[in-house]
PDB file of C-alpha atoms in Angstrom:
ATOM      1  CA  MET A   1     144.835  91.021  80.869  1.00 56.00           C
ATOM      2  CA  ILE A   2     143.199  93.523  78.533  1.00 54.00           C
ATOM      3  CA  ARG A   3     140.095  91.326  78.196  1.00 53.00           C
ATOM      4  CA  ALA A   4     139.820  91.130  81.979  1.00 46.00           C
ATOM      5  CA  LEU A   5     140.104  94.931  82.242  1.00 42.00           C
ATOM      6  CA  ILE A   6     137.413  95.443  79.580  1.00 48.00           C
ATOM      7  CA  LEU A   7     135.145  92.921  81.301  1.00 44.00           C
ATOM      8  CA  LEU A   8     135.682  94.689  84.623  1.00 43.00           C
ATOM      9  CA  LEU A   9     134.775  98.066  83.089  1.00 44.00           C
ATOM     10  CA  LEU A  10     131.643  96.664  81.463  1.00 47.00           C
ATOM     11  CA  THR A  11     130.411  95.120  84.709  1.00 51.00           C
ATOM     12  CA  ALA A  12     131.268  98.103  86.899  1.00 48.00           C
ATOM     13  CA  ALA A  13     128.793  99.167  89.564  1.00 51.00           C
ATOM     14  CA  PRO A  14     126.294 101.863  88.574  1.00 53.00           C
ATOM     15  CA  ALA A  15     127.310 105.429  89.306  1.00 57.00           C
ATOM     16  CA  ALA A  16     125.706 107.244  92.213  1.00 66.00           C
ATOM     17  CA  ALA A  17     122.987 109.710  91.279  1.00 75.00           C
ATOM     18  CA  ASP A  18     120.105 111.553  92.903  1.00 86.00           C
ATOM     19  CA  VAL A  19     117.114 109.188  92.949  1.00 92.00           C
ATOM     20  CA  LEU A  20     113.933 108.941  94.959  1.00 93.00           C
ATOM     21  CA  VAL A  21     113.916 106.483  97.838  1.00 94.00           C
ATOM     22  CA  ALA A  22     111.092 105.472 100.142  1.00 94.00           C
ATOM     23  CA  ALA A  23     111.072 107.622 103.294  1.00 94.00           C
ATOM     24  CA  ARG A  24     109.317 104.797 105.162  1.00 95.00           C
ATOM     25  CA  THR A  25     108.225 101.280 104.348  1.00 96.00           C
ATOM     26  CA  ILE A  26     105.243 101.575 102.014  1.00 96.00           C
ATOM     27  CA  PRO A  27     103.023  98.483 101.869  1.00 97.00           C
ATOM     28  CA  ALA A  28     101.928  97.121  98.496  1.00 94.00           C
ATOM     29  CA  GLN A  29      98.611  98.548  97.248  1.00 93.00           C
ATOM     30  CA  SER A  30      99.193 101.882  99.038  1.00 95.00           C
ATOM     31  CA  LEU A  31      98.981 105.229  97.293  1.00 95.00           C
ATOM     32  CA  ILE A  32     102.288 107.088  97.238  1.00 96.00           C
ATOM     33  CA  ARG A  33     102.281 110.596  98.685  1.00 96.00           C
ATOM     34  CA  GLU A  34     104.940 113.278  98.375  1.00 94.00           C
ATOM     35  CA  GLU A  35     105.997 112.834 102.018  1.00 95.00           C
ATOM     36  CA  ASP A  36     106.662 109.126 101.327  1.00 95.00           C
ATOM     37  CA  LEU A  37     109.650 110.006  99.126  1.00 94.00           C
ATOM     38  CA  LEU A  38     113.127 111.422  99.701  1.00 93.00           C
ATOM     39  CA  LEU A  39     115.735 112.462  97.129  1.00 91.00           C
ATOM     40  CA  ARG A  40     119.054 110.787  97.939  1.00 90.00           C
ATOM     41  CA  ASN A  41     122.382 110.333  96.189  1.00 86.00           C
ATOM     42  CA  VAL A  42     122.616 106.551  95.921  1.00 81.00           C
ATOM     43  CA  SER A  43     123.890 103.949  93.505  1.00 76.00           C
ATOM     44  CA  ALA A  44     120.850 102.530  91.702  1.00 72.00           C
ATOM     45  CA  ASN A  45     119.910 101.164  88.309  1.00 78.00           C
ATOM     46  CA  GLY A  46     116.699 102.556  86.866  1.00 77.00           C
ATOM     47  CA  GLY A  47     115.845 104.885  89.738  1.00 83.00           C
ATOM     48  CA  VAL A  48     113.431 107.805  89.353  1.00 87.00           C
ATOM     49  CA  ASP A  49     114.409 111.384  90.147  1.00 87.00           C
ATOM     50  CA  ASP A  50     111.104 113.176  89.448  1.00 89.00           C
ATOM     51  CA  PRO A  51     108.488 112.896  92.233  1.00 90.00           C
ATOM     52  CA  LEU A  52     105.700 113.810  89.775  1.00 91.00           C
ATOM     53  CA  LEU A  53     106.177 110.374  88.182  1.00 91.00           C
ATOM     54  CA  LEU A  54     105.454 108.598  91.479  1.00 93.00           C
ATOM     55  CA  VAL A  55     103.085 110.729  93.579  1.00 94.00           C
ATOM     56  CA  GLY A  56      99.523 109.439  93.245  1.00 94.00           C
ATOM     57  CA  MET A  57     100.647 106.070  91.911  1.00 94.00           C
ATOM     58  CA  GLU A  58     100.050 102.782  93.740  1.00 95.00           C
ATOM     59  CA  ALA A  59     102.859 100.634  95.109  1.00 95.00           C
ATOM     60  CA  ARG A  60     102.675  97.268  93.330  1.00 92.00           C
ATOM     61  CA  VAL A  61     105.199  95.748  95.761  1.00 95.00           C
ATOM     62  CA  ALA A  62     106.345  96.687  99.253  1.00 96.00           C
ATOM     63  CA  LEU A  63     108.743  99.650  99.054  1.00 96.00           C
ATOM     64  CA  TYR A  64     111.300  99.528 101.832  1.00 96.00           C
ATOM     65  CA  ALA A  65     112.648 102.630 103.584  1.00 94.00           C
ATOM     66  CA  GLY A  66     115.868 103.932 102.065  1.00 91.00           C
ATOM     67  CA  ARG A  67     115.642 101.824  98.912  1.00 92.00           C
ATOM     68  CA  PRO A  68     115.251 103.388  95.456  1.00 93.00           C
ATOM     69  CA  VAL A  69     111.791 103.336  93.891  1.00 93.00           C
ATOM     70  CA  ARG A  70     111.810 102.001  90.326  1.00 92.00           C
ATOM     71  CA  PRO A  71     109.079 102.580  87.719  1.00 90.00           C
ATOM     72  CA  ALA A  72     108.242  98.854  87.727  1.00 91.00           C
ATOM     73  CA  ASP A  73     107.477  99.078  91.473  1.00 92.00           C
ATOM     74  CA  VAL A  74     104.470 101.349  90.928  1.00 93.00           C
ATOM     75  CA  GLY A  75     101.388 101.530  88.721  1.00 90.00           C
ATOM     76  CA  PHE A  76      98.173 103.407  88.288  1.00 90.00           C
ATOM     77  CA  PRO A  77      95.791 102.985  91.230  1.00 94.00           C
ATOM     78  CA  ALA A  78      93.709  99.832  90.850  1.00 93.00           C
ATOM     79  CA  VAL A  79      90.068 100.313  89.894  1.00 94.00           C
ATOM     80  CA  VAL A  80      89.434  96.563  89.740  1.00 96.00           C
ATOM     81  CA  ASP A  81      90.362  94.141  92.520  1.00 94.00           C
ATOM     82  CA  ARG A  82      90.782  90.393  92.357  1.00 95.00           C
ATOM     83  CA  ASN A  83      87.421  88.552  92.209  1.00 97.00           C
ATOM     84  CA  ASP A  84      85.434  91.706  91.351  1.00 96.00           C
ATOM     85  CA  ILE A  85      82.501  91.191  88.992  1.00 97.00           C
ATOM     86  CA  VAL A  86      83.089  93.517  86.032  1.00 97.00           C
ATOM     87  CA  PRO A  87      81.332  94.205  82.732  1.00 97.00           C
ATOM     88  CA  LEU A  88      83.148  92.220  80.028  1.00 97.00           C
ATOM     89  CA  ILE A  89      82.759  93.913  76.658  1.00 96.00           C
ATOM     90  CA  TYR A  90      83.729  93.008  73.100  1.00 95.00           C
ATOM     91  CA  ASP A  91      83.052  95.742  70.545  1.00 90.00           C
ATOM     92  CA  ALA A  92      84.561  95.412  67.071  1.00 90.00           C
ATOM     93  CA  GLY A  93      83.355  95.582  63.467  1.00 88.00           C
ATOM     94  CA  GLY A  94      79.751  96.283  64.388  1.00 90.00           C
ATOM     95  CA  LEU A  95      79.586  93.336  66.781  1.00 93.00           C
ATOM     96  CA  TYR A  96      78.876  94.266  70.398  1.00 94.00           C
ATOM     97  CA  ILE A  97      78.796  91.611  73.105  1.00 94.00           C
ATOM     98  CA  ALA A  98      78.461  92.431  76.816  1.00 96.00           C
ATOM     99  CA  THR A  99      78.429  89.976  79.698  1.00 97.00           C
ATOM    100  CA  GLU A 100      79.787  89.694  83.211  1.00 97.00           C
ATOM    101  CA  GLY A 101      83.251  88.541  84.120  1.00 97.00           C
ATOM    102  CA  ARG A 102      85.253  87.872  87.269  1.00 98.00           C
ATOM    103  CA  SER A 103      88.619  89.623  87.500  1.00 97.00           C
ATOM    104  CA  LEU A 104      91.523  87.301  88.201  1.00 97.00           C
ATOM    105  CA  GLY A 105      93.799  90.039  89.514  1.00 94.00           C
ATOM    106  CA  ARG A 106      94.095  93.761  90.270  1.00 93.00           C
ATOM    107  CA  ALA A 107      94.474  96.403  87.582  1.00 93.00           C
ATOM    108  CA  GLY A 108      94.345 100.119  86.993  1.00 92.00           C
ATOM    109  CA  VAL A 109      92.947 102.032  84.036  1.00 93.00           C
ATOM    110  CA  GLY A 110      94.654 100.978  80.807  1.00 92.00           C
ATOM    111  CA  GLU A 111      96.248  97.843  82.236  1.00 92.00           C
ATOM    112  CA  MET A 112      95.710  94.324  80.906  1.00 94.00           C
ATOM    113  CA  LEU A 113      93.962  91.823  83.149  1.00 94.00           C
ATOM    114  CA  ARG A 114      92.837  88.200  82.907  1.00 97.00           C
ATOM    115  CA  VAL A 115      89.058  87.967  83.268  1.00 98.00           C
ATOM    116  CA  MET A 116      86.873  84.845  83.446  1.00 98.00           C
ATOM    117  CA  ASN A 117      83.652  85.030  81.453  1.00 97.00           C
ATOM    118  CA  LEU A 118      80.981  83.938  83.954  1.00 96.00           C
ATOM    119  CA  SER A 119      78.743  82.503  81.215  1.00 95.00           C
ATOM    120  CA  SER A 120      81.266  80.311  79.423  1.00 95.00           C
ATOM    121  CA  ARG A 121      83.922  79.993  82.161  1.00 96.00           C
ATOM    122  CA  SER A 122      86.579  80.831  79.562  1.00 96.00           C
ATOM    123  CA  THR A 123      89.406  83.189  80.449  1.00 96.00           C
ATOM    124  CA  VAL A 124      90.289  86.180  78.283  1.00 96.00           C
ATOM    125  CA  SER A 125      92.715  89.081  78.416  1.00 97.00           C
ATOM    126  CA  ALA A 126      91.081  92.476  78.622  1.00 97.00           C
ATOM    127  CA  ARG A 127      92.121  96.100  79.054  1.00 97.00           C
ATOM    128  CA  ILE A 128      90.489  97.995  81.916  1.00 96.00           C
ATOM    129  CA  GLY A 129      88.656 101.144  80.846  1.00 95.00           C
ATOM    130  CA  GLU A 130      88.074 104.332  82.820  1.00 93.00           C
ATOM    131  CA  ASP A 131      84.593 103.064  83.620  1.00 94.00           C
ATOM    132  CA  GLY A 132      86.015  99.931  85.281  1.00 94.00           C
ATOM    133  CA  ALA A 133      84.792  97.651  82.482  1.00 96.00           C
ATOM    134  CA  ALA A 134      87.053  95.028  80.899  1.00 97.00           C
ATOM    135  CA  TYR A 135      87.351  95.502  77.126  1.00 97.00           C
ATOM    136  CA  VAL A 136      88.373  92.500  75.041  1.00 95.00           C
ATOM    137  CA  SER A 137      90.117  93.215  71.761  1.00 86.00           C
ATOM    138  CA  HIS A 138      90.539  90.859  68.829  1.00 71.00           C
TER     139      HIS A 138
END
């Protein structure tokens, strides 16, 4: 009986709190504006309560009206789209190599992205810089 009570307490539903919810359905890849968000008292795990953390970000998935917006649902606005040709740069220890690559997904500044080297057809992971180039690290 006591074990069942402890298990019930540990798996209890999250407490209601003020979190931001989508005011309307926001399609994936859309920029989030202040008027797209409402502060509501709902039961949610990992919800956000500060609009400054979401405004100006890009929806990575569709955000449905009335549902809480979680940090994993948004990201920095993409500067590289899938199939874009981007500079692919390796710069370490005095060795500098630059070539062209094809992005295999979408990414914003600072995010990791798989990029195919157009010369060798090999695929590498690279971090997107502010200039839109893909930087490979060792």
